Amino acid sequence: MKSLSEQTIDPQELKRLTQEAERQATPSAGKIVWSEFKADRPALIALIIVVCFIVFVTIASFFINVSQMMNTNITAYLNRPLQDGYLLGADTGGRSIMKQLIVGSRNSIGIAIGLTLISSTWGVAWGLISGYYGGFVDWWMQRIYDFMMMLPMTMMIIVLVTIIHNYNAITLTLIFSCFYWLGTSRLIRSRTLAESKKDYVAASITSGTNSWKIIFREIMPNISSLIVVDTTLSFAENIGVETGLSYLGFGLPPKTPSLGTLIANANDPNNITQYWWTWLPAALEIIILCLAISYIGQVIRRSADASQRQAVGK
Amino acid sequence: MSLIEVKDLQVHFPIRSGFWNRITDQVKAVDGVSFKINAGETFGLVGESGSGKTTTGRAVVGLEKATGGQILYQGENIALNKPKERLNYNQNVQMIFQDSLSSLNPRKRIETIIAEPLRNFQKLDSETEKIRVLQLLDIVGLGPDALYKYPHQFSGGQRQRIGIARAVATNPKLIIADEPVSALDLSVQAQVLNFLKKIQREFGVSYLFISHDLGVVRHMCDRLAIMNHGRLVEVGSRDDIYNHPLHIYTQRLLEAIPQVDVRHRQERQQERLRIEKIYQEQKNDYYDQAGMAYPLVQVSQTHFVALPPQAASKRKLTAQGVD
């Protein structure tokens, strides 16, 4: 064995190497995604729309007094758009559609983000652990999955919402999260099964790394692209979850506006034909948002898979 | 006392089938394998694809659960299901993998990859650790500029050398080399093998060298075992196996080594056909009804062969007579 002094290289050399390595290293995931967005014009526009919209509704809703806004105002009964200063008109209670749309969007998107975060985190962890350990652990975790899958999801949520008397956006998000991690967990499990058979996992085991570290520090970074894509696409889906339930009348409490309660105005044939402004803006908003998010999801999926990339160079 | 002793190792995989998914049969990947490896020697394990040599190696390092038998490290039985004991064991027994690309995590830099065993087994401060990693890279002939690169930026031979550097990081006593050069081209094979030999000379490490390449094994190993259908058919020194093969399978395997000798092409072919004929004729004697080899019989100080029962009893008699 050579002596240590012979081996030591001076710190300056090491610094130079570090800098050189950083230049040579593969471009970071963020850079790849950004160049992919630049190559795809519609997706870039979708990204701008989604980001601007979320920022706008979050900020604007701070300037709206919700309880005052939700008070009934007979004089403004079904005002047409642009009448009496109501930009998008008013509903049967004389409440401004525009203000409801802003606050409702914030509520719906907030729930969707919360739901996506909780259910994806839980689903990813569930799939990783189940797929890595295999054997009995996997068997039990998958039977629990099967049991949850068997439950009629919408009905269960409706029952839970009816049982809990005093619920708000946060409890609603938690109730949804109990049921929406299932798809993610199966997807992640299948990839983990394949990934944990690879030799680098075996090498980590013989190197004495413990199982948790192998799962979350070795395997998870290698399936991160799948996780990002799945999360983005389930976000678009999750906007629909709250909306659908509120439309049925089991979502947020009646005094809390949301995209679903606005669309629920379309329950009335009169509203559909004559008073279109009560429900159309919310419906359009959901369509545009979901389309835009799925465009963004496609770009992220493409940047995760080198063979599908459209951006030239880099 | 030998460094490691494998006693009657069995690795059986269950076959599940039917409506209740019950275990209906077993795949006997390794079925009663015993051998010893002494300190500082290279023990070769040779056999065709599917003979169970890789499974044996993985069981010895603890990646595969043995369904039967014992693994004695320096005379002590190793319970690989106890995490603490296993950690100590793996500090001394490491592995080099066949596929150099998949054995290195594609998301990690070389520094992190080589430092992984160091971080788990010897808690060094970051400066010492970096110096140690550089030292290890130097042992396998790579410069400091490899430190911050990713695995895909290297050639196959370089990657395999990185795998070797990781395996020797904790100064192990035994390294399981699972076909370390079979994925490399010939010139690079020689280079990697020479690094393995150099490491053995410098650190006195033992190898369990798993390969199907008889030329490579001849170059590397002091003693070797021939494996067939999950059992050993012949164990002996390099001279025993290459010059005095007794089992028909070994003879057939050795005859399959290609030789570039145009002048004697005809004779070589005749010889091969003769061996193959003997193999076909005596196959039923050398294997039992299930197609498994018989237990090993000692025929000389170093040489063990799985002879059929009649031949074995005769051998024993002569052996006793000699004594």
XYZ file of C-alpha atoms in Angstrom:
637
model
C 0.000 0.000 0.000
C 1.295 3.411 -0.858
C 1.747 5.972 1.862
C -0.925 8.561 2.413
C 1.287 11.554 1.739
C 2.041 10.276 -1.715
C -1.669 10.014 -2.357
C -2.851 13.349 -1.063
C -3.612 15.859 -3.765
C -3.640 19.513 -2.903
C -6.994 21.176 -2.198
C -6.707 23.470 -5.223
C -6.521 20.511 -7.538
C -9.553 19.027 -5.837
C -11.453 22.296 -6.228
C -10.608 22.444 -9.921
C -11.834 18.893 -10.378
C -15.077 19.639 -8.575
C -15.731 22.613 -10.849
C -14.859 20.622 -13.927
C -17.149 17.811 -12.841
C -20.008 20.228 -12.338
C -19.575 21.522 -15.861
C -19.434 18.034 -17.328
C -22.226 16.591 -15.249
C -25.492 15.820 -16.980
C -27.808 18.841 -16.976
C -30.034 18.905 -13.936
C -33.606 17.648 -14.172
C -34.911 21.211 -13.873
C -32.855 22.353 -16.848
C -34.036 19.449 -18.991
C -37.676 20.141 -18.156
C -37.269 23.847 -18.922
C -35.665 23.244 -22.329
C -38.436 20.775 -23.080
C -41.038 23.438 -22.234
C -39.309 25.885 -24.535
C -39.486 23.372 -27.375
C -43.219 22.863 -26.910
C -45.104 26.150 -27.336
C -48.608 24.989 -26.257
C -47.182 23.443 -23.091
C -45.303 26.645 -22.286
C -48.542 28.612 -22.641
C -50.297 26.022 -20.474
C -47.626 26.415 -17.815
C -47.974 30.207 -17.855
C -51.772 29.952 -17.624
C -51.707 27.527 -14.697
C -49.050 29.376 -12.720
C -50.581 32.819 -13.301
C -54.044 31.549 -12.506
C -53.040 29.894 -9.232
C -51.076 32.968 -8.161
C -53.968 35.265 -9.126
C -56.714 33.393 -7.261
C -54.571 32.980 -4.171
C -53.747 36.664 -3.962
C -57.139 37.954 -5.064
C -59.048 35.820 -2.563
C -57.297 37.644 0.262
C -59.151 40.821 -0.735
C -62.578 39.207 -0.704
C -64.678 39.030 2.423
C -66.188 35.588 2.028
C -69.029 35.761 4.564
C -70.153 39.133 3.222
C -69.895 37.895 -0.330
C -72.035 34.846 0.425
C -74.857 36.946 1.913
C -78.073 36.934 -0.087
C -78.788 40.176 -1.940
C -82.301 40.189 -3.421
C -81.730 43.316 -5.484
C -79.040 41.574 -7.506
C -81.206 38.483 -8.197
C -79.755 36.808 -11.300
C -78.048 39.928 -12.558
C -76.714 39.520 -16.055
C -72.963 39.860 -16.624
C -71.710 43.468 -16.514
C -74.978 44.606 -14.935
C -74.645 46.820 -11.810
C -70.919 46.195 -11.622
C -71.275 42.409 -11.462
C -68.528 41.362 -13.892
C -69.833 37.843 -14.464
C -73.339 38.433 -13.191
C -74.924 36.967 -10.059
C -76.741 33.788 -9.053
C -80.227 33.283 -7.580
C -79.039 34.600 -4.244
C -77.614 37.726 -5.846
C -74.067 36.622 -5.067
C -71.295 37.688 -7.410
C -70.210 34.813 -9.684
C -66.822 36.435 -10.221
C -66.002 36.527 -6.523
C -67.328 33.017 -6.000
C -65.176 31.852 -8.875
C -62.022 33.339 -7.357
C -62.615 32.023 -3.844
C -63.993 28.734 -5.170
C -60.951 28.187 -7.384
C -58.674 28.800 -4.447
C -60.617 26.288 -2.346
C -60.770 23.646 -5.074
C -57.145 23.999 -6.137
C -56.028 24.076 -2.506
C -57.840 20.834 -1.841
C -56.406 19.321 -5.026
C -52.841 20.300 -4.061
C -53.270 19.008 -0.512
C -54.828 15.801 -1.752
C -52.084 15.267 -4.315
C -49.336 15.842 -1.757
C -50.798 13.550 0.892
C -52.012 10.753 -1.363
C -48.843 10.715 -3.520
C -46.526 10.687 -0.522
C -48.470 7.867 1.091
C -48.872 5.940 -2.163
C -45.184 6.246 -3.078
C -44.067 5.114 0.378
C -46.565 2.248 0.362
C -45.476 1.055 -3.087
C -41.754 1.354 -2.331
C -41.932 -0.547 0.942
C -44.241 -3.212 -0.434
C -42.144 -3.728 -3.552
C -38.776 -3.715 -1.817
C -39.480 -6.086 1.058
C -41.620 -8.555 -0.874
C -42.702 -11.736 0.863
C -45.095 -11.425 3.787
C -44.859 -7.649 4.039
C -45.813 -7.339 0.391
C -48.616 -9.886 0.781
C -50.269 -8.033 3.662
C -49.809 -4.599 2.147
C -51.325 -5.757 -1.119
C -54.306 -7.390 0.638
C -54.980 -4.067 2.367
C -54.740 -2.442 -1.046
C -57.195 -4.978 -2.499
C -59.614 -4.348 0.356
C -59.503 -0.576 -0.149
C -59.904 -1.042 -3.876
C -63.020 -3.111 -3.317
C -64.773 -0.372 -1.313
C -67.081 1.860 -3.371
C -65.023 5.005 -3.058
C -67.568 7.741 -3.791
C -70.161 6.179 -1.538
C -67.707 5.794 1.324
C -66.691 9.443 1.044
C -70.345 10.534 1.015
C -71.048 8.437 4.119
C -68.014 9.816 5.942
C -68.955 13.388 5.026
C -72.474 12.826 6.349
C -71.255 11.280 9.606
C -68.772 14.044 10.390
C -70.871 17.057 11.390
C -68.429 19.866 11.462
C -66.116 19.443 8.544
C -64.091 21.905 6.523
C -61.604 21.925 3.653
C -58.887 20.208 5.708
C -60.995 17.292 6.955
C -62.390 16.881 3.447
C -58.840 16.667 2.049
C -57.922 14.036 4.620
C -61.025 11.978 3.839
C -60.208 12.078 0.122
C -56.587 11.159 0.815
C -57.653 7.906 2.480
C -58.868 6.663 -0.881
C -56.767 8.285 -3.579
C -53.319 6.763 -2.897
C -54.237 3.377 -4.360
C -53.344 3.842 -8.028
C -50.009 5.485 -7.221
C -49.002 2.703 -4.840
C -49.528 -0.052 -7.421
C -47.633 1.879 -10.079
C -44.690 2.541 -7.776
C -44.694 -1.027 -6.462
C -44.356 -2.489 -9.944
C -41.336 -0.317 -10.739
C -39.790 -0.986 -7.334
C -40.078 -4.731 -7.899
C -38.010 -4.383 -11.061
C -35.582 -1.873 -9.584
C -34.829 -3.785 -6.376
C -33.613 -6.792 -8.388
C -30.790 -4.722 -9.870
C -27.223 -5.270 -8.778
C -26.688 -1.824 -7.291
C -29.236 -2.699 -4.611
C -27.378 -5.956 -3.924
C -24.135 -3.975 -3.750
C -25.700 -1.597 -1.227
C -26.858 -4.533 0.890
C -23.366 -6.035 0.996
C -21.990 -2.561 1.705
C -23.987 -2.598 4.926
C -26.522 0.095 4.037
C -29.788 -0.359 5.946
C -33.072 -1.065 4.214
C -34.681 2.352 4.735
C -31.699 4.089 3.240
C -31.720 1.706 0.283
C -35.426 2.301 -0.306
C -35.487 6.085 -0.041
C -31.948 7.066 -1.024
C -31.018 4.465 -3.623
C -34.212 3.208 -5.256
C -36.427 6.304 -4.978
C -34.085 8.663 -6.900
C -34.027 6.110 -9.706
C -37.794 6.119 -10.092
C -38.187 9.852 -9.417
C -39.213 10.592 -13.002
C -42.128 8.200 -12.672
C -43.143 9.793 -9.380
C -43.074 13.321 -10.828
C -45.127 12.338 -13.873
C -47.682 10.440 -11.803
C -48.034 13.312 -9.347
C -48.602 15.888 -12.067
C -51.239 13.848 -13.820
C -53.034 12.930 -10.594
C -53.173 16.640 -9.723
C -55.341 17.254 -12.784
C -57.494 14.321 -11.777
C -57.779 15.529 -8.177
C -59.271 18.881 -9.197
C -62.144 16.834 -10.559
C -62.534 14.845 -7.327
C -63.653 17.733 -5.133
C -65.620 19.304 -7.946
C -67.558 16.138 -8.633
C -68.483 15.617 -5.017
C -69.489 19.222 -4.437
C -71.637 19.016 -7.544
C -73.458 16.083 -5.933
C -73.894 18.212 -2.812
C -71.505 16.285 -0.549
C -68.373 18.357 -0.974
C -67.585 21.517 0.922
C -70.243 22.962 3.255
C -72.875 25.085 1.451
C -71.517 28.399 2.681
C -68.075 27.691 1.225
C -67.912 28.388 -2.492
C -66.052 25.976 -4.748
C -65.934 25.129 -8.437
C -68.247 22.200 -7.759
C -70.959 24.281 -6.054
C -70.853 26.715 -8.987
C -71.307 23.935 -11.495
C -74.117 22.557 -9.335
C -76.118 25.584 -10.525
C -76.514 23.617 -13.744
C -78.840 21.224 -11.898
C -81.691 23.535 -12.811
C -82.920 23.402 -16.442
C -83.716 27.112 -16.255
C -80.150 27.886 -15.316
C -78.777 25.752 -18.131
C -80.749 27.515 -20.845
C -81.354 31.063 -19.596
C -78.938 31.855 -16.817
C -75.827 30.321 -18.380
C -73.440 32.694 -16.603
C -74.105 30.947 -13.284
C -72.301 27.742 -14.264
C -70.466 28.203 -17.571
C -67.378 30.113 -16.278
C -66.611 27.422 -13.698
C -67.051 24.624 -16.237
C -64.754 26.367 -18.729
C -62.194 26.986 -16.011
C -62.069 23.306 -15.067
C -61.688 22.234 -18.690
C -58.897 24.727 -19.330
C -57.071 23.897 -16.083
C -57.199 20.133 -16.554
C -56.116 20.394 -20.195
C -53.250 22.708 -19.267
C -52.061 20.457 -16.458
C -52.109 17.375 -18.650
C -50.037 19.278 -21.238
C -47.536 20.063 -18.507
C -47.601 16.439 -17.392
C -46.808 15.291 -20.913
C -43.792 17.572 -21.090
C -42.488 16.258 -17.789
C -43.016 12.709 -18.949
C -41.103 13.436 -22.141
C -38.210 15.009 -20.282
C -38.039 11.977 -18.005
C -37.566 9.706 -21.011
C -34.606 10.694 -23.153
C -35.887 8.929 -26.265
C -39.079 11.025 -26.350
C -37.513 14.430 -25.919
C -38.295 17.128 -28.460
C -35.784 19.726 -27.362
C -32.711 19.711 -29.611
C -29.204 19.934 -28.183
C -28.303 19.800 -24.506
C -8.176 -23.410 9.793
C -9.566 -22.242 6.522
C -10.874 -18.712 6.071
C -14.313 -19.795 5.021
C -15.924 -23.191 4.970
C -19.167 -23.960 3.203
C -20.827 -27.122 4.504
C -23.573 -28.873 2.588
C -25.026 -25.583 1.317
C -28.517 -25.817 -0.124
C -30.471 -23.100 -1.882
C -33.868 -24.311 -3.035
C -36.429 -22.062 -4.675
C -40.086 -22.995 -4.295
C -42.279 -23.416 -7.356
C -45.800 -22.288 -6.608
C -48.740 -23.308 -8.699
C -52.389 -24.237 -8.627
C -55.407 -22.441 -7.254
C -54.079 -22.012 -3.712
C -50.631 -21.062 -4.937
C -49.052 -23.777 -2.840
C -45.479 -24.919 -3.083
C -45.635 -27.827 -5.503
C -41.964 -28.346 -6.263
C -38.470 -27.079 -5.608
C -35.803 -25.804 -7.948
C -32.600 -27.118 -6.452
C -30.294 -24.336 -7.580
C -27.624 -25.404 -5.113
C -27.943 -28.836 -3.558
C -25.353 -29.909 -1.048
C -22.229 -27.960 -1.949
C -19.215 -28.065 0.383
C -15.847 -26.408 -0.034
C -13.157 -24.535 1.872
C -11.255 -21.433 0.913
C -7.915 -20.727 2.576
C -6.591 -17.276 3.324
C -4.920 -15.647 0.346
C -5.889 -18.211 -2.256
C -8.157 -18.005 -5.273
C -10.816 -20.661 -5.410
C -12.486 -21.066 -8.788
C -16.065 -22.147 -9.273
C -16.702 -23.284 -12.826
C -19.813 -24.571 -14.505
C -22.218 -24.072 -17.351
C -25.069 -21.551 -17.288
C -27.676 -22.488 -14.708
C -25.411 -24.805 -12.761
C -25.892 -22.734 -9.606
C -22.475 -21.132 -9.299
C -23.781 -17.561 -9.047
C -26.393 -18.646 -6.502
C -23.640 -20.253 -4.443
C -21.678 -17.008 -4.512
C -24.703 -14.912 -3.569
C -25.520 -17.285 -0.712
C -21.974 -17.031 0.637
C -22.091 -13.227 0.657
C -25.583 -13.302 2.182
C -27.709 -12.030 -0.695
C -29.518 -15.328 -1.128
C -31.042 -17.179 1.784
C -29.602 -20.641 2.222
C -32.323 -23.224 2.835
C -29.851 -25.644 4.351
C -26.233 -26.095 5.343
C -23.753 -23.879 7.102
C -21.322 -21.124 6.270
C -18.399 -21.020 8.690
C -16.284 -17.869 8.669
C -13.000 -18.451 10.505
C -14.602 -21.454 12.163
C -17.687 -19.578 13.345
C -21.176 -20.186 12.076
C -22.614 -17.063 10.520
C -26.284 -16.324 11.151
C -26.977 -14.008 8.256
C -30.439 -13.135 9.526
C -29.009 -11.152 12.425
C -28.321 -7.638 11.102
C -25.421 -6.897 13.427
C -23.607 -10.146 12.802
C -24.218 -9.763 9.119
C -22.771 -6.273 9.099
C -19.545 -7.538 10.665
C -19.463 -10.410 8.215
C -19.943 -8.202 5.169
C -17.088 -6.007 6.268
C -14.876 -9.019 5.594
C -16.768 -10.615 2.721
C -17.539 -8.457 -0.293
C -18.712 -9.037 -3.824
C -17.853 -7.942 -7.362
C -20.786 -8.179 -9.743
C -20.977 -9.412 -13.285
C -22.842 -6.468 -14.807
C -20.714 -3.463 -14.002
C -23.303 -0.934 -15.181
C -26.244 -2.133 -13.145
C -24.087 -2.677 -10.075
C -23.367 1.067 -9.845
C -26.257 3.353 -8.952
C -26.723 5.563 -12.062
C -27.794 8.550 -9.953
C -24.693 8.666 -7.787
C -21.220 10.002 -8.315
C -18.257 7.647 -8.101
C -17.150 9.242 -4.851
C -20.450 8.400 -3.167
C -20.500 4.899 -4.619
C -17.033 3.942 -3.402
C -17.524 5.703 -0.076
C -20.728 3.776 0.662
C -19.108 0.810 2.453
C -16.660 3.192 4.148
C -19.531 5.257 5.544
C -21.271 2.189 6.906
C -18.345 0.257 8.301
C -15.699 2.810 9.242
C -16.931 6.185 10.295
C -14.295 8.457 8.775
C -14.391 12.238 8.625
C -15.024 13.642 5.166
C -11.407 14.575 4.479
C -10.003 11.133 5.369
C -12.818 9.521 3.464
C -12.019 11.487 0.326
C -8.344 10.582 0.580
C -9.243 6.917 1.061
C -11.506 7.003 -2.008
C -8.701 8.560 -4.057
C -6.364 5.868 -2.779
C -8.804 3.149 -3.830
C -9.203 4.711 -7.260
C -5.449 4.743 -7.586
C -5.235 1.038 -6.700
C -7.457 0.224 -9.686
C -5.616 2.662 -11.942
C -8.085 5.530 -12.091
C -7.136 9.153 -11.564
C -8.722 11.698 -9.238
C -10.799 13.124 -12.087
C -13.044 10.041 -11.808
C -14.213 11.212 -8.384
C -17.096 13.401 -9.452
C -18.219 11.574 -12.563
C -21.257 9.367 -13.011
C -21.085 5.631 -13.858
C -22.340 6.093 -17.429
C -19.343 8.302 -18.230
C -16.977 5.326 -17.991
C -16.167 2.392 -20.236
C -17.065 -1.155 -19.226
C -13.557 -1.977 -18.001
C -13.320 1.227 -15.973
C -16.715 0.571 -14.405
C -15.674 -2.919 -13.403
C -12.543 -1.463 -11.817
C -14.740 0.959 -9.865
C -16.740 -2.068 -8.699
C -13.469 -3.665 -7.565
C -12.454 -0.481 -5.744
C -15.751 -0.521 -3.862
C -15.304 -4.192 -2.965
C -11.824 -3.683 -1.523
C -12.752 -0.450 0.282
C -13.122 -2.070 3.697
C -10.065 -4.343 3.301
C -12.125 -7.532 3.157
C -10.651 -11.001 3.660
C -12.748 -12.631 0.957
C -14.157 -11.231 -2.270
C -16.789 -13.097 -4.244
C -16.035 -12.305 -7.881
C -19.110 -13.268 -9.859
C -17.968 -13.538 -13.480
C -16.178 -10.198 -13.155
C -14.803 -10.169 -16.684
C -17.369 -12.045 -18.753
C -19.007 -8.821 -19.971
C -15.696 -7.274 -21.084
C -13.689 -7.638 -24.258
C -10.458 -9.625 -24.186
C -7.876 -6.855 -23.815
C -9.865 -5.303 -20.980
C -10.357 -8.721 -19.375
C -6.614 -9.142 -18.991
C -6.309 -5.665 -17.490
C -9.050 -6.254 -14.904
C -7.677 -9.702 -14.012
C -4.237 -8.224 -13.451
C -5.745 -5.632 -11.098
C -7.404 -8.455 -9.178
C -4.069 -10.298 -8.924
C -2.257 -7.151 -7.872
C -4.804 -6.532 -5.113
C -4.376 -10.115 -3.939
C -0.600 -9.721 -3.773
C -0.829 -6.447 -1.875
C -3.645 -7.178 0.564
C -3.621 -10.977 0.795
C -7.297 -11.194 -0.008
C -8.952 -14.500 -0.996
C -11.202 -14.788 -4.020
C -14.125 -17.024 -4.750
C -13.815 -16.677 -8.493
C -16.973 -17.645 -10.334
C -16.606 -18.066 -14.072
C -17.458 -20.178 -17.054
C -14.287 -19.215 -18.867
C -11.794 -22.014 -18.267
C -8.886 -20.016 -19.654
C -9.504 -17.193 -17.186
C -9.878 -19.633 -14.310
C -6.604 -21.327 -15.199
C -4.881 -17.938 -15.123
C -6.409 -16.927 -11.793
C -7.073 -19.904 -9.555
C -5.011 -22.092 -7.241
C -7.799 -24.569 -6.630
C -11.086 -24.987 -8.412
C -14.389 -26.778 -8.297
C -16.506 -27.890 -11.232
C -20.215 -27.462 -10.692
C -23.011 -29.240 -12.541
C -26.749 -29.188 -11.793
C -26.322 -27.640 -8.352
C -23.652 -30.067 -7.154
C -19.891 -30.207 -7.286
C -18.572 -32.925 -9.547
C -14.853 -32.356 -9.090
C -12.688 -30.324 -6.732
C -8.945 -30.128 -6.968
C -5.833 -28.080 -7.551
C -5.276 -26.477 -10.929
C -3.003 -29.350 -11.902
C -5.540 -31.986 -10.776
C -8.338 -30.541 -12.808
C -6.537 -29.472 -15.965
C -4.124 -32.388 -16.275
C -5.871 -35.272 -14.508
C -9.594 -34.798 -14.851
C -11.477 -37.877 -13.624
C -15.130 -36.970 -13.999
C -16.584 -37.310 -17.488
C -18.218 -33.875 -17.213
C -14.900 -32.210 -16.424
C -13.240 -34.005 -19.319
C -15.961 -32.863 -21.645
C -15.800 -29.303 -20.355
C -12.018 -29.123 -20.803
C -12.273 -30.536 -24.286
C -14.584 -27.661 -25.177
C -11.824 -25.068 -24.723
C -11.136 -23.758 -28.240
C -7.557 -24.056 -29.443
C -6.010 -22.279 -32.360
C -3.947 -25.070 -33.897
C -4.690 -25.439 -37.571
C -2.256 -28.250 -38.194
C -3.800 -30.597 -35.679
C -7.372 -29.664 -36.409
C -8.387 -33.155 -37.455
C -6.864 -34.905 -34.461
C -8.447 -32.369 -32.095
C -11.828 -33.026 -33.613
C -11.377 -36.805 -33.284
C -10.383 -36.371 -29.657
C -13.446 -34.259 -28.955
C -15.720 -36.798 -30.576
C -14.077 -39.600 -28.559
C -14.663 -37.739 -25.264
C -18.246 -36.948 -26.227
C -18.816 -40.657 -27.016
C -17.446 -41.699 -23.636
C -19.656 -39.074 -21.985
C -22.786 -40.336 -23.699
C -21.923 -43.967 -22.860
C -21.063 -43.415 -19.199
C -23.606 -40.692 -18.427
C -25.890 -43.107 -16.610
C -23.044 -44.396 -14.443
C -21.889 -40.971 -13.339
C -25.299 -39.529 -12.517
C -28.088 -41.090 -10.459
C -31.641 -41.584 -11.701
C -32.567 -37.965 -10.972
C -29.610 -36.797 -13.080
C -27.686 -35.587 -10.038
C -24.004 -36.138 -9.399
C -22.889 -38.522 -6.639
C -21.144 -37.365 -3.441
C -17.497 -36.388 -3.698
C -14.845 -39.027 -3.017
C -11.277 -38.179 -2.126
C -8.823 -39.617 -4.630
C -5.672 -37.814 -3.554
C -4.502 -35.194 -1.060
C -6.141 -32.394 -2.960
C -8.391 -34.072 -5.469
C -12.094 -34.918 -4.917
C -14.346 -36.430 -7.577
C -18.033 -37.340 -7.681
C -17.465 -40.938 -8.753
C -20.247 -43.497 -9.151
C -20.675 -45.779 -6.067
C -18.864 -48.862 -7.464
C -15.871 -46.900 -8.709
C -15.877 -44.955 -5.446
C -15.666 -48.068 -3.246
C -12.842 -49.397 -5.421
C -11.005 -46.086 -5.089
C -11.430 -46.140 -1.344
C -9.922 -49.603 -1.167
C -6.870 -48.583 -3.147
C -6.568 -45.440 -1.104
C -6.587 -47.497 2.096
C -4.096 -49.878 0.529
C -1.755 -47.007 -0.212
C -2.073 -45.761 3.334
